[in-house]
Amino acid sequence: MPQDQPPPADANEALADMLEQCERFEGDLAPLLAHPRRPPSRRVLLTLALCDVAVEFWVAQRLLIRAGMHTVALALVRLHFEATVRSIWLLHGASDEWLDRFAAPMAPGQLAEPVLGPNVDAMLQTLAKTAPPFLAQTLGAFKAATWQPMNSYVHGGIRPVVQSLAGCTPQQLVGVLQNANGMALMTANLLVVALQDPALAGRIGPIQQAHQACLPPMQPPRT
């Protein structure tokens, strides 16, 4: 059901402009994300695989918003956030024992996870001790501000129902895109750190500088 009052034209223009900026941002990140990979360890291999999962959620949100499927796009926010946190935790916080259990072969027909990971709060607490400080701070602030809305979309709460009745404002969608881009930048930086490839040195900073308008206010990464 459409909103009683349509959003102002300048708000729609701002969303359209943000979508275009997001596509340019993705275009600049794409060569880095597709850089040849020679993972130096199993930990890095698993980290990179989860980075790819996070990237899929990031791209999907923009495509869904452009297609007008806003409820689904917002439901992906939590999946994107958790994939980003877990990829960072895999590199900086997971124990070797946990990795052994996580990577163990699954029996044919097995449905249960070989090992469940810690919850988001536990991962953030570990990252506060083991990862660069800005990562846990930034991710913790995002969780504090958005966790309840994210839960509502994932678990069929009132927010998606209200959105289906009243619609989603362009300003809300702009914020979703900016936050998704911030997590994508973290993912790209994690890839650079994990691969330890000198050819990637200095690549993140110029991209971050060139696309500040479509990113949330944030400090490093500038690798």
Short mmCIF file of C-alpha atoms in Angstrom, two decimals:
data_model
loop_
_atom_site.label_atom_id
_atom_site.label_comp_id
_atom_site.label_asym_id
_atom_site.label_seq_id
_atom_site.Cartn_x
_atom_site.Cartn_y
_atom_site.Cartn_z
CA MET A 1 0.00 0.00 0.00
CA PRO A 2 1.59 3.33 -0.97
CA GLN A 3 2.24 6.11 1.48
CA ASP A 4 -0.47 8.77 1.79
CA GLN A 5 2.06 11.45 0.91
CA PRO A 6 4.75 10.61 -1.64
CA PRO A 7 8.29 11.54 -0.65
CA PRO A 8 9.60 14.82 -2.05
CA ALA A 9 11.31 14.70 -5.41
CA ASP A 10 14.66 15.71 -3.94
CA ALA A 11 14.54 12.72 -1.56
CA ASN A 12 13.97 10.35 -4.46
CA GLU A 13 16.75 12.05 -6.37
CA ALA A 14 19.06 11.59 -3.39
CA LEU A 15 18.30 7.87 -3.36
CA ALA A 16 18.83 7.56 -7.11
CA ASP A 17 22.15 9.41 -6.78
CA MET A 18 23.20 7.15 -3.89
CA LEU A 19 22.45 4.05 -5.97
CA GLU A 20 24.65 5.39 -8.75
CA GLN A 21 27.43 6.17 -6.29
CA CYS A 22 27.15 2.65 -4.89
CA GLU A 23 27.62 1.17 -8.33
CA ARG A 24 30.74 3.26 -8.90
CA PHE A 25 32.04 2.22 -5.48
CA GLU A 26 31.47 -1.44 -6.31
CA GLY A 27 33.24 -0.95 -9.62
CA ASP A 28 36.33 0.40 -7.87
CA LEU A 29 36.30 -2.38 -5.26
CA ALA A 30 35.72 -5.16 -7.80
CA PRO A 31 39.36 -5.57 -8.98
CA LEU A 32 40.53 -5.79 -5.40
CA LEU A 33 37.86 -8.31 -4.44
CA ALA A 34 38.72 -10.39 -7.52
CA HIS A 35 42.49 -10.26 -6.90
CA PRO A 36 44.19 -13.66 -7.40
CA ARG A 37 44.16 -15.55 -4.13
CA ARG A 38 46.80 -17.82 -2.68
CA PRO A 39 45.57 -18.30 0.88
CA PRO A 40 48.57 -18.90 3.14
CA SER A 41 46.53 -20.97 5.63
CA ARG A 42 43.23 -22.72 6.23
CA ARG A 43 42.20 -19.81 8.47
CA VAL A 44 42.67 -17.39 5.60
CA LEU A 45 40.87 -19.68 3.14
CA LEU A 46 37.80 -19.81 5.39
CA THR A 47 37.98 -16.07 6.05
CA LEU A 48 38.01 -15.30 2.34
CA ALA A 49 35.06 -17.62 1.73
CA LEU A 50 33.02 -15.76 4.32
CA CYS A 51 34.15 -12.45 2.83
CA ASP A 52 32.61 -13.60 -0.44
CA VAL A 53 29.35 -14.36 1.39
CA ALA A 54 29.34 -10.87 2.91
CA VAL A 55 29.97 -9.33 -0.52
CA GLU A 56 26.97 -11.17 -1.96
CA PHE A 57 24.73 -9.75 0.76
CA TRP A 58 26.14 -6.26 0.10
CA VAL A 59 25.50 -6.38 -3.64
CA ALA A 60 22.08 -7.99 -3.17
CA GLN A 61 20.85 -5.18 -0.93
CA ARG A 62 21.52 -2.57 -3.61
CA LEU A 63 19.94 -4.65 -6.36
CA LEU A 64 16.84 -5.28 -4.25
CA ILE A 65 16.47 -1.60 -3.36
CA ARG A 66 16.78 -0.64 -7.01
CA ALA A 67 14.09 -3.22 -7.82
CA GLY A 68 11.78 -1.82 -5.13
CA MET A 69 12.02 -4.93 -2.92
CA HIS A 70 12.78 -2.92 0.19
CA THR A 71 11.56 -5.35 2.85
CA VAL A 72 13.85 -8.11 1.59
CA ALA A 73 16.73 -5.65 1.33
CA LEU A 74 16.32 -4.65 4.97
CA ALA A 75 16.03 -8.28 6.05
CA LEU A 76 19.49 -8.84 4.56
CA VAL A 77 21.04 -6.18 6.78
CA ARG A 78 21.42 -8.61 9.67
CA LEU A 79 22.80 -11.39 7.45
CA HIS A 80 25.32 -8.97 5.98
CA PHE A 81 26.29 -7.69 9.42
CA GLU A 82 26.76 -11.15 10.89
CA ALA A 83 28.78 -12.37 7.90
CA THR A 84 31.04 -9.32 8.20
CA VAL A 85 31.56 -9.79 11.94
CA ARG A 86 32.18 -13.52 11.59
CA SER A 87 34.67 -13.10 8.75
CA ILE A 88 36.70 -10.67 10.88
CA TRP A 89 36.42 -12.98 13.88
CA LEU A 90 37.57 -15.97 11.80
CA LEU A 91 40.82 -14.20 11.00
CA HIS A 92 41.44 -12.42 14.29
CA GLY A 93 39.64 -14.37 17.00
CA ALA A 94 38.68 -17.97 16.23
CA SER A 95 40.73 -20.63 18.00
CA ASP A 96 42.54 -23.36 16.07
CA GLU A 97 40.36 -25.94 17.84
CA TRP A 98 37.18 -24.20 16.66
CA LEU A 99 38.53 -24.08 13.11
CA ASP A 100 39.30 -27.80 13.25
CA ARG A 101 35.71 -28.58 14.19
CA PHE A 102 34.23 -26.05 11.76
CA ALA A 103 36.18 -27.44 8.80
CA ALA A 104 35.59 -31.11 9.63
CA PRO A 105 33.93 -33.10 6.81
CA MET A 106 30.20 -33.56 7.22
CA ALA A 107 28.68 -37.02 6.99
CA PRO A 108 26.29 -37.68 4.09
CA GLY A 109 22.84 -36.53 5.07
CA GLN A 110 24.06 -34.61 8.10
CA LEU A 111 21.91 -31.53 8.70
CA ALA A 112 23.31 -30.21 11.96
CA GLU A 113 26.17 -27.74 11.90
CA PRO A 114 29.52 -29.39 12.78
CA VAL A 115 30.10 -26.62 15.30
CA LEU A 116 28.14 -23.50 16.11
CA GLY A 117 30.06 -20.25 16.34
CA PRO A 118 29.79 -17.81 19.22
CA ASN A 119 27.05 -15.19 19.07
CA VAL A 120 27.69 -11.68 17.83
CA ASP A 121 28.27 -10.19 21.28
CA ALA A 122 30.88 -12.84 22.10
CA MET A 123 32.64 -12.28 18.79
CA LEU A 124 32.71 -8.52 19.32
CA GLN A 125 34.13 -9.00 22.82
CA THR A 126 36.91 -11.16 21.38
CA LEU A 127 37.60 -8.68 18.58
CA ALA A 128 37.91 -5.87 21.12
CA LYS A 129 40.97 -7.73 22.42
CA THR A 130 42.45 -9.17 19.23
CA ALA A 131 41.58 -6.91 16.27
CA PRO A 132 42.35 -3.25 15.48
CA PRO A 133 40.29 -1.18 17.95
CA PHE A 134 38.21 0.68 15.37
CA LEU A 135 36.71 -2.59 14.07
CA ALA A 136 35.04 -3.68 17.29
CA GLN A 137 34.06 -0.09 18.10
CA THR A 138 32.44 0.53 14.72
CA LEU A 139 30.67 -2.82 14.56
CA GLY A 140 29.56 -2.56 18.19
CA ALA A 141 28.06 0.88 17.59
CA PHE A 142 26.21 -0.38 14.52
CA LYS A 143 24.82 -3.35 16.46
CA ALA A 144 23.69 -1.16 19.35
CA ALA A 145 21.81 1.15 16.99
CA THR A 146 20.22 -1.45 14.72
CA TRP A 147 19.97 -4.85 16.43
CA GLN A 148 16.32 -4.63 17.42
CA PRO A 149 15.16 -3.46 13.96
CA MET A 150 17.32 -6.17 12.35
CA ASN A 151 15.67 -8.80 14.55
CA SER A 152 12.23 -7.51 13.61
CA TYR A 153 12.89 -8.04 9.90
CA VAL A 154 14.45 -11.47 10.37
CA HIS A 155 11.80 -12.81 12.75
CA GLY A 156 8.62 -11.40 11.23
CA GLY A 157 8.14 -8.55 13.70
CA ILE A 158 6.13 -5.37 13.39
CA ARG A 159 8.62 -3.35 11.36
CA PRO A 160 8.29 -5.27 8.08
CA VAL A 161 4.51 -5.23 8.51
CA VAL A 162 4.51 -1.44 8.97
CA GLN A 163 6.81 -1.08 6.00
CA SER A 164 4.48 -3.12 3.81
CA LEU A 165 1.64 -0.75 4.76
CA ALA A 166 3.43 2.60 4.82
CA GLY A 167 6.47 2.11 2.63
CA CYS A 168 10.10 2.95 3.29
CA THR A 169 11.43 6.49 3.00
CA PRO A 170 14.27 7.28 0.60
CA GLN A 171 16.27 8.61 3.55
CA GLN A 172 16.04 5.23 5.29
CA LEU A 173 17.24 3.45 2.18
CA VAL A 174 20.13 5.86 1.75
CA GLY A 175 21.23 5.01 5.29
CA VAL A 176 20.97 1.28 4.59
CA LEU A 177 23.16 1.66 1.51
CA GLN A 178 25.76 3.75 3.31
CA ASN A 179 26.07 1.26 6.16
CA ALA A 180 26.29 -1.63 3.70
CA ASN A 181 29.09 0.16 1.87
CA GLY A 182 30.93 0.69 5.15
CA MET A 183 30.82 -3.03 5.88
CA ALA A 184 31.93 -3.79 2.33
CA LEU A 185 34.95 -1.56 2.83
CA MET A 186 35.78 -3.49 6.02
CA THR A 187 35.48 -6.73 4.08
CA ALA A 188 37.82 -5.49 1.37
CA ASN A 189 40.32 -4.36 3.97
CA LEU A 190 40.09 -7.74 5.69
CA LEU A 191 40.88 -9.43 2.38
CA VAL A 192 43.99 -7.26 1.99
CA VAL A 193 45.13 -8.06 5.53
CA ALA A 194 44.46 -11.78 5.14
CA LEU A 195 46.24 -12.23 1.81
CA GLN A 196 49.38 -10.33 2.83
CA ASP A 197 50.06 -9.62 -0.83
CA PRO A 198 52.35 -6.61 -1.38
CA ALA A 199 50.52 -5.89 -4.65
CA LEU A 200 47.47 -4.87 -2.59
CA ALA A 201 49.30 -2.41 -0.37
CA GLY A 202 47.85 1.09 -0.48
CA ARG A 203 44.75 0.12 -2.46
CA ILE A 204 42.04 0.75 0.14
CA GLY A 205 42.86 4.34 1.09
CA PRO A 206 42.29 5.94 -2.34
CA ILE A 207 38.99 4.05 -2.77
CA GLN A 208 37.79 5.20 0.62
CA GLN A 209 38.77 8.78 -0.17
CA ALA A 210 37.08 8.75 -3.56
CA HIS A 211 33.78 7.42 -2.24
CA GLN A 212 33.31 9.15 1.10
CA ALA A 213 29.92 10.47 -0.01
CA CYS A 214 28.44 6.95 -0.09
CA LEU A 215 30.11 5.74 3.11
CA PRO A 216 29.09 6.26 6.73
CA PRO A 217 31.39 8.43 8.86
CA MET A 218 34.23 6.11 9.79
CA GLN A 219 37.90 6.02 10.59
CA PRO A 220 40.34 3.49 9.08
CA PRO A 221 40.56 1.26 7.07
CA ARG A 222 43.10 2.97 4.86
CA THR A 223 45.40 0.09 4.06
#
